Coordinates of C-alpha atoms in Angstrom, one line a residue:
M1 CA 20.4 -7.5 2.8
Q2 CA 17.7 -10.0 1.9
R3 CA 17.1 -10.5 5.6
A4 CA 17.0 -6.8 6.2
L5 CA 14.3 -6.5 3.5
E6 CA 12.3 -9.3 5.1
L7 CA 12.4 -7.5 8.4
A8 CA 11.4 -4.2 6.8
E9 CA 8.3 -5.9 5.3
Q10 CA 7.0 -6.3 8.9
G11 CA 6.6 -2.6 9.1
R12 CA 5.1 -1.9 5.7
G13 CA 1.8 0.0 6.1
R14 CA 2.5 0.9 9.7
T15 CA 5.3 3.4 9.6
A16 CA 3.8 6.5 7.9
P17 CA 4.9 9.2 7.7
N18 CA 8.2 7.3 7.8
P19 CA 9.3 4.6 5.4
A20 CA 9.6 0.9 6.3
V21 CA 13.2 0.0 7.0
G22 CA 15.1 -3.1 8.1
A23 CA 18.6 -3.5 9.4
V24 CA 21.0 -6.4 10.1
I25 CA 24.4 -6.2 11.9
V26 CA 27.0 -8.9 11.1
N27 CA 30.2 -9.5 12.9
N28 CA 32.7 -12.3 11.9
G29 CA 30.1 -13.7 9.5
Q30 CA 27.4 -14.0 12.2
I31 CA 24.2 -12.0 12.6
V32 CA 24.5 -10.3 16.0
G33 CA 21.7 -7.8 15.7
E34 CA 18.6 -7.1 13.6
G35 CA 15.6 -4.9 13.7
F36 CA 12.9 -3.0 11.8
H37 CA 11.0 0.3 12.2
P38 CA 7.6 -0.7 13.6
Q39 CA 5.8 2.6 13.5
A40 CA 6.3 6.4 13.6
G41 CA 7.6 7.6 16.9
K42 CA 9.3 4.4 17.8
P43 CA 13.1 3.7 17.3
H44 CA 14.3 3.2 13.8
A45 CA 15.6 -0.2 12.5
E46 CA 19.2 0.6 13.1
V47 CA 18.6 1.4 16.8
Y48 CA 16.9 -2.0 17.4
A49 CA 19.7 -3.8 15.7
L50 CA 22.4 -1.9 17.7
K51 CA 20.6 -2.7 20.9
Q52 CA 20.4 -6.4 20.1
A53 CA 24.1 -6.4 19.0
G54 CA 25.4 -4.7 22.1
C55 CA 29.2 -4.6 22.2
S56 CA 29.3 -6.9 19.2
A57 CA 28.5 -3.9 17.0
Q58 CA 32.1 -2.7 17.5
G59 CA 33.9 -3.4 14.2
A60 CA 30.8 -5.0 12.6
D61 CA 29.1 -4.4 9.3
I62 CA 25.5 -3.2 9.0
Y63 CA 23.1 -4.0 6.2
V64 CA 20.3 -1.4 6.0
T65 CA 17.5 -1.1 3.4
L66 CA 17.6 2.7 3.4
E67 CA 20.2 5.4 4.1
P68 CA 20.4 6.0 7.8
C69 CA 18.8 9.3 8.9
S70 CA 21.0 12.3 9.7
H71 CA 18.4 14.7 11.1
T72 CA 16.6 14.8 14.4
G73 CA 12.9 14.2 14.1
R74 CA 10.7 12.3 16.6
T75 CA 13.8 10.2 17.3
P76 CA 17.6 11.0 17.3
P77 CA 19.6 10.6 14.1
C78 CA 20.7 6.9 13.4
V79 CA 24.0 8.0 11.8
R80 CA 25.2 9.2 15.2
A81 CA 24.3 6.0 16.9
L82 CA 26.1 3.9 14.2
I83 CA 29.3 6.0 14.5
A84 CA 29.2 5.8 18.3
A85 CA 28.7 2.0 18.2
G86 CA 31.9 1.6 16.2
I87 CA 30.3 0.2 13.0
R88 CA 33.1 -0.6 10.5
R89 CA 31.2 -0.9 7.2
A90 CA 27.7 0.0 6.0
Y91 CA 25.9 -1.6 3.1
I92 CA 23.0 0.6 2.1
A93 CA 20.4 -0.5 -0.4
I94 CA 19.2 3.0 -1.6
I95 CA 19.7 6.6 -0.8
D96 CA 16.8 8.2 1.1
P97 CA 14.6 10.2 -1.3
D98 CA 13.7 12.6 1.6
P99 CA 15.5 15.9 0.8
R100 CA 16.2 16.3 4.6
V101 CA 18.4 13.2 4.4
S102 CA 19.3 12.4 0.8
G103 CA 23.0 11.7 0.8
A104 CA 23.7 13.5 4.1
G105 CA 23.7 10.3 6.1
I106 CA 26.1 8.6 3.8
R107 CA 28.4 11.6 3.9
L108 CA 28.6 11.7 7.7
L109 CA 29.3 7.9 7.8
R110 CA 32.2 8.3 5.4
E111 CA 33.5 11.4 7.2
A112 CA 33.6 9.2 10.4
G113 CA 35.8 6.7 8.6
I114 CA 33.1 4.1 8.0
M115 CA 33.2 2.4 4.6
V116 CA 29.9 2.8 2.7
E117 CA 28.6 0.8 -0.2
V118 CA 25.3 1.7 -1.9
G119 CA 23.1 -0.2 -4.3
L120 CA 22.8 -3.8 -2.9
C121 CA 19.3 -5.0 -3.7
Q122 CA 18.3 -1.5 -4.6
D123 CA 15.3 -2.4 -6.8
Q124 CA 13.7 -4.4 -4.0
A125 CA 14.4 -1.6 -1.5
A126 CA 12.9 1.0 -3.9
E127 CA 9.7 -1.1 -4.2
L128 CA 9.5 -1.4 -0.5
I129 CA 9.3 2.4 0.0
A130 CA 7.3 3.1 -3.2
G131 CA 4.5 4.6 -1.1
F132 CA 6.9 6.8 0.9
S133 CA 8.6 8.0 -2.3
K134 CA 5.3 8.8 -4.1
H135 CA 4.0 10.6 -1.1
L136 CA 7.2 12.8 -1.1
R137 CA 6.7 13.5 -4.9
K138 CA 3.0 14.0 -5.2
G139 CA 1.4 14.0 -1.7
Q140 CA -0.7 11.0 -2.7
P141 CA -0.7 7.3 -1.7
W142 CA 0.7 4.5 -3.9
T143 CA -2.4 2.8 -5.2
I144 CA -2.8 -0.9 -5.9
Y145 CA -5.8 -2.0 -7.9
K146 CA -6.6 -5.5 -6.9
A147 CA -9.1 -7.6 -8.9
A148 CA -10.1 -11.2 -9.7
M149 CA -11.3 -12.2 -13.1
T150 CA -12.1 -15.4 -15.0
L151 CA -9.9 -16.7 -17.8
D152 CA -12.2 -15.0 -20.3
G153 CA -11.7 -11.6 -18.7
Y154 CA -14.8 -11.1 -16.5
T155 CA -15.0 -9.9 -12.8
A156 CA -18.7 -10.9 -12.5
T157 CA -21.5 -12.5 -14.4
A158 CA -24.2 -10.6 -16.3
V159 CA -26.2 -10.4 -13.0
G160 CA -23.3 -9.2 -11.0
D161 CA -22.4 -12.4 -9.1
S162 CA -18.7 -12.5 -8.3
R163 CA -18.5 -14.8 -5.2
W164 CA -16.1 -16.4 -5.4
I165 CA -13.9 -16.1 -8.5
S166 CA -10.6 -16.6 -6.8
C167 CA -9.6 -19.5 -4.7
D168 CA -9.1 -19.7 -0.9
E169 CA -5.3 -19.2 -1.2
S170 CA -5.8 -16.0 -3.3
R171 CA -8.3 -14.6 -0.8
L172 CA -5.9 -15.3 2.1
R173 CA -3.2 -13.4 0.1
V174 CA -5.5 -10.4 -0.2
H175 CA -6.0 -10.3 3.5
R176 CA -2.2 -10.3 4.0
L177 CA -2.1 -7.4 1.6
R178 CA -4.8 -5.6 3.5
N179 CA -2.7 -6.0 6.6
R180 CA 0.2 -4.1 4.9
V181 CA -1.7 -1.0 3.7
E182 CA -3.0 2.0 5.6
A183 CA -6.3 2.2 3.7
I184 CA -8.7 0.2 1.5
M185 CA -11.2 1.7 -0.9
V186 CA -14.4 0.6 -2.6
G187 CA -17.3 2.4 -4.3
I188 CA -20.9 2.5 -3.0
E189 CA -22.1 -0.1 -5.6
T190 CA -19.8 -2.7 -4.0
V191 CA -21.2 -1.8 -0.5
L192 CA -24.8 -2.1 -1.8
K193 CA -24.2 -5.4 -3.6
D194 CA -21.9 -7.2 -1.1
D195 CA -22.1 -5.4 2.2
P196 CA -18.4 -6.2 2.8
L197 CA -16.6 -6.0 6.1
L198 CA -13.4 -4.6 4.6
N199 CA -11.4 -5.9 7.5
V200 CA -8.3 -8.2 7.9
R201 CA -9.0 -11.9 8.7
L202 CA -5.8 -13.9 9.2
P203 CA -5.4 -16.9 11.4
D204 CA -1.6 -16.8 11.9
E205 CA -0.6 -13.1 12.0
E206 CA -0.9 -10.0 14.2
T207 CA -3.4 -7.9 12.3
R208 CA -5.0 -4.4 12.3
D209 CA -7.7 -3.2 10.0
P210 CA -6.9 -0.4 7.6
L211 CA -8.9 2.7 7.2
R212 CA -12.0 1.9 5.1
V213 CA -12.7 4.5 2.4
I214 CA -16.1 4.5 0.6
V215 CA -16.7 6.7 -2.4
D216 CA -20.4 7.6 -2.2
S217 CA -21.3 10.7 -4.2
R218 CA -25.1 10.6 -3.5
L219 CA -24.9 9.2 0.1
R220 CA -26.6 5.9 -0.5
F221 CA -24.5 4.1 2.2
P222 CA -26.8 2.0 4.4
L223 CA -27.0 2.9 8.1
T224 CA -27.0 -0.8 8.9
A225 CA -23.9 -1.7 6.9
K226 CA -21.8 -4.4 8.5
M227 CA -18.6 -2.3 8.4
L228 CA -20.3 0.1 10.8
T229 CA -21.5 -2.6 13.3
Q230 CA -18.5 -4.9 13.3
P231 CA -16.0 -4.8 16.2
S232 CA -13.0 -2.9 14.6
M233 CA -10.7 -0.1 15.7
A234 CA -10.6 1.2 12.1
T235 CA -12.6 4.1 10.8
T236 CA -15.1 4.0 8.0
L237 CA -14.6 7.2 6.0
I238 CA -17.3 8.1 3.5
A239 CA -16.3 10.5 0.8
T240 CA -19.1 12.4 -0.8
C241 CA -20.0 15.6 -2.7
S242 CA -23.6 15.5 -1.5
E243 CA -25.0 18.4 0.6
D244 CA -27.7 16.3 2.2
H245 CA -26.9 17.4 5.8
A246 CA -29.6 15.2 7.4
R247 CA -28.1 12.1 5.8
I248 CA -24.6 13.2 6.7
D249 CA -25.7 13.6 10.4
A250 CA -27.4 10.2 10.3
L251 CA -24.3 8.5 9.0
E252 CA -22.1 10.2 11.5
A253 CA -24.4 9.1 14.3
A254 CA -24.1 5.6 13.0
G255 CA -20.3 5.7 13.4
A256 CA -19.0 6.8 10.0
E257 CA -16.6 9.7 9.4
M258 CA -17.8 12.0 6.7
L259 CA -15.5 13.7 4.2
M260 CA -17.0 16.5 2.1
L261 CA -15.2 16.9 -1.2
P262 CA -15.8 18.9 -4.5
G263 CA -17.6 17.1 -7.3
D264 CA -16.4 16.7 -10.8
D265 CA -18.3 17.6 -14.0
A266 CA -20.6 14.6 -13.6
D267 CA -21.3 15.5 -9.9
H268 CA -19.2 12.6 -8.7
V269 CA -16.6 12.8 -6.0
S270 CA -13.4 14.3 -7.4
L271 CA -11.0 11.4 -7.1
P272 CA -7.8 13.6 -7.3
A273 CA -9.1 15.6 -4.4
L274 CA -9.8 12.4 -2.5
W275 CA -6.3 11.1 -3.1
D276 CA -4.9 14.5 -2.0
E277 CA -6.8 14.2 1.2
L278 CA -5.6 10.7 1.9
G279 CA -2.1 12.0 1.3
R280 CA -2.7 14.7 3.9
R281 CA -3.7 12.0 6.3
Q282 CA -0.4 10.3 5.8
I283 CA -1.8 7.3 3.8
H284 CA 1.2 5.9 1.9
H285 CA -0.4 2.7 0.6
L286 CA -4.0 2.4 -0.7
L287 CA -5.6 -0.8 -1.8
L288 CA -8.4 -0.2 -4.4
E289 CA -10.9 -3.1 -4.3
G290 CA -13.8 -1.3 -5.9
G291 CA -15.7 -2.4 -8.9
S292 CA -15.1 -1.5 -12.5
T293 CA -16.8 1.9 -12.3
L294 CA -14.6 3.2 -9.6
A295 CA -11.5 1.5 -11.1
T296 CA -12.2 3.2 -14.4
S297 CA -12.5 6.6 -12.8
A298 CA -9.3 6.2 -10.9
W299 CA -7.5 4.9 -14.0
K300 CA -8.7 7.8 -16.2
A301 CA -7.4 10.1 -13.5
C302 CA -4.0 8.3 -13.6
L303 CA -4.2 7.5 -9.9
I304 CA -3.4 3.7 -10.1
D305 CA 0.2 2.8 -9.8
E306 CA 0.1 -1.0 -9.7
L307 CA -2.3 -3.8 -10.7
M308 CA -2.7 -7.2 -9.0
V309 CA -5.0 -9.4 -11.0
F310 CA -5.9 -12.9 -10.0
V311 CA -6.9 -14.9 -13.0
A312 CA -9.0 -17.9 -12.1
P313 CA -9.5 -21.1 -14.2
R314 CA -13.2 -20.3 -14.8
L315 CA -15.2 -19.2 -17.9
V316 CA -18.3 -17.0 -17.8
G317 CA -18.8 -17.9 -21.5
G318 CA -20.4 -14.9 -23.0
C319 CA -21.5 -11.2 -22.9
P320 CA -22.7 -9.0 -21.4
S321 CA -20.6 -9.4 -18.3
I322 CA -18.4 -7.2 -16.3
G323 CA -14.6 -6.6 -16.9
L324 CA -11.8 -4.9 -15.0
F325 CA -12.9 -1.5 -16.4
S326 CA -16.2 -0.2 -17.6
G327 CA -17.2 2.2 -20.4
V328 CA -15.5 2.7 -23.7
G329 CA -11.8 2.2 -23.8
T330 CA -9.2 3.0 -26.4
T331 CA -9.9 2.3 -30.1
L332 CA -6.3 1.9 -31.3
M333 CA -3.7 -0.5 -29.8
A334 CA -1.2 2.3 -30.2
D335 CA -3.2 4.2 -27.6
N336 CA -3.3 1.4 -25.0
A337 CA -2.1 2.0 -21.5
I338 CA 1.4 0.5 -21.0
L339 CA 2.3 -1.7 -18.1
D340 CA 5.8 -2.5 -16.9
D341 CA 7.7 -4.7 -14.4
M342 CA 5.3 -7.7 -15.0
H343 CA 5.4 -10.6 -12.6
Y344 CA 3.6 -14.0 -12.9
E345 CA 3.1 -16.5 -10.2
T346 CA 0.6 -19.1 -9.1
S347 CA -1.7 -18.6 -6.2
G348 CA -3.4 -21.8 -5.4
R349 CA -5.2 -22.7 -8.6
D350 CA -5.1 -19.1 -9.8
L351 CA -2.5 -17.1 -11.7
L352 CA -1.5 -13.8 -10.2
I353 CA -0.4 -11.1 -12.6
S354 CA 1.3 -8.1 -11.1
A355 CA 2.4 -5.0 -13.0
K356 CA 3.3 -1.4 -12.5
V357 CA 1.6 1.3 -14.6
Q358 CA 4.1 3.0 -16.9
T359 CA 1.6 5.2 -18.8
C360 CA -2.1 5.7 -18.4
L361 CA -3.8 6.4 -21.7
L362 CA -7.3 5.0 -21.2
D363 CA -9.9 7.6 -22.4

């Protein structure tokens, strides 16, 4: 099952509206077939594994990270293929949360005389499809807020300098993360300050750039920004609540896609409306790399699901400087936001702290 999970990771961020799935077929203690779902419209993981296994699938066991589908979508149901191939036993990590499938695939396998066990590595499998599951529940993408800060808690100096807080290894890790999400988001202040490319730069992997989402309420996006002139197949989507049609036309002519959204009480883009729109576009995984202002707005709207914070062995050494969030936070410890599922690991000389958001109480 660990191998199946590794295979499934290769499809993460590329399979929407489907989940990432991996499958391994074992006969007489030997792997005879394996596969993963590469993208929507292409065969599912089980089909690739069965094709590789050939006649060796007869009487074999299959390890699959998600319950095999039992309905006909853009591809035929995998359950029928497993039954026809003569699979003897199926080890399934988790039940499919999609109500069109949930439990039906397992039932059909058992009715065909195939022994089914559910729950092997279920926590890892659930994490793998967190974006798919949230999209089913709320129609919004699973959102990871990534940031780098110094040991004394700052993401930039008093004058806004932040290059580079994290080390080379950490920045490479972020590019690998970008390669596994469908969209990346920053606010206009980050664009004006850094003029970022927001692309994927990896020397040793097949890559594709995610959708670039810019939150720009007043349409200050420069027509000469690098992300509009770089060679990239990805779209730059500018979300705004401005009605400056001349500026909108100019940005569209420069290559941007414009998204008109309602404003909130402060005449800023409504972030819940933006997240809903990204969900409609089948974005399951969103990487939020914006500064503290955008992060605070997303946090207050309870739109952040996970934090990845790289803590560097550096000290800014005083205030005023910029932290992970801006503005006034909670006044009582009892009202703090609660994080769960904490993980700590080294990333080069940095410490990477990852956590899921259990409750969001920042006010």
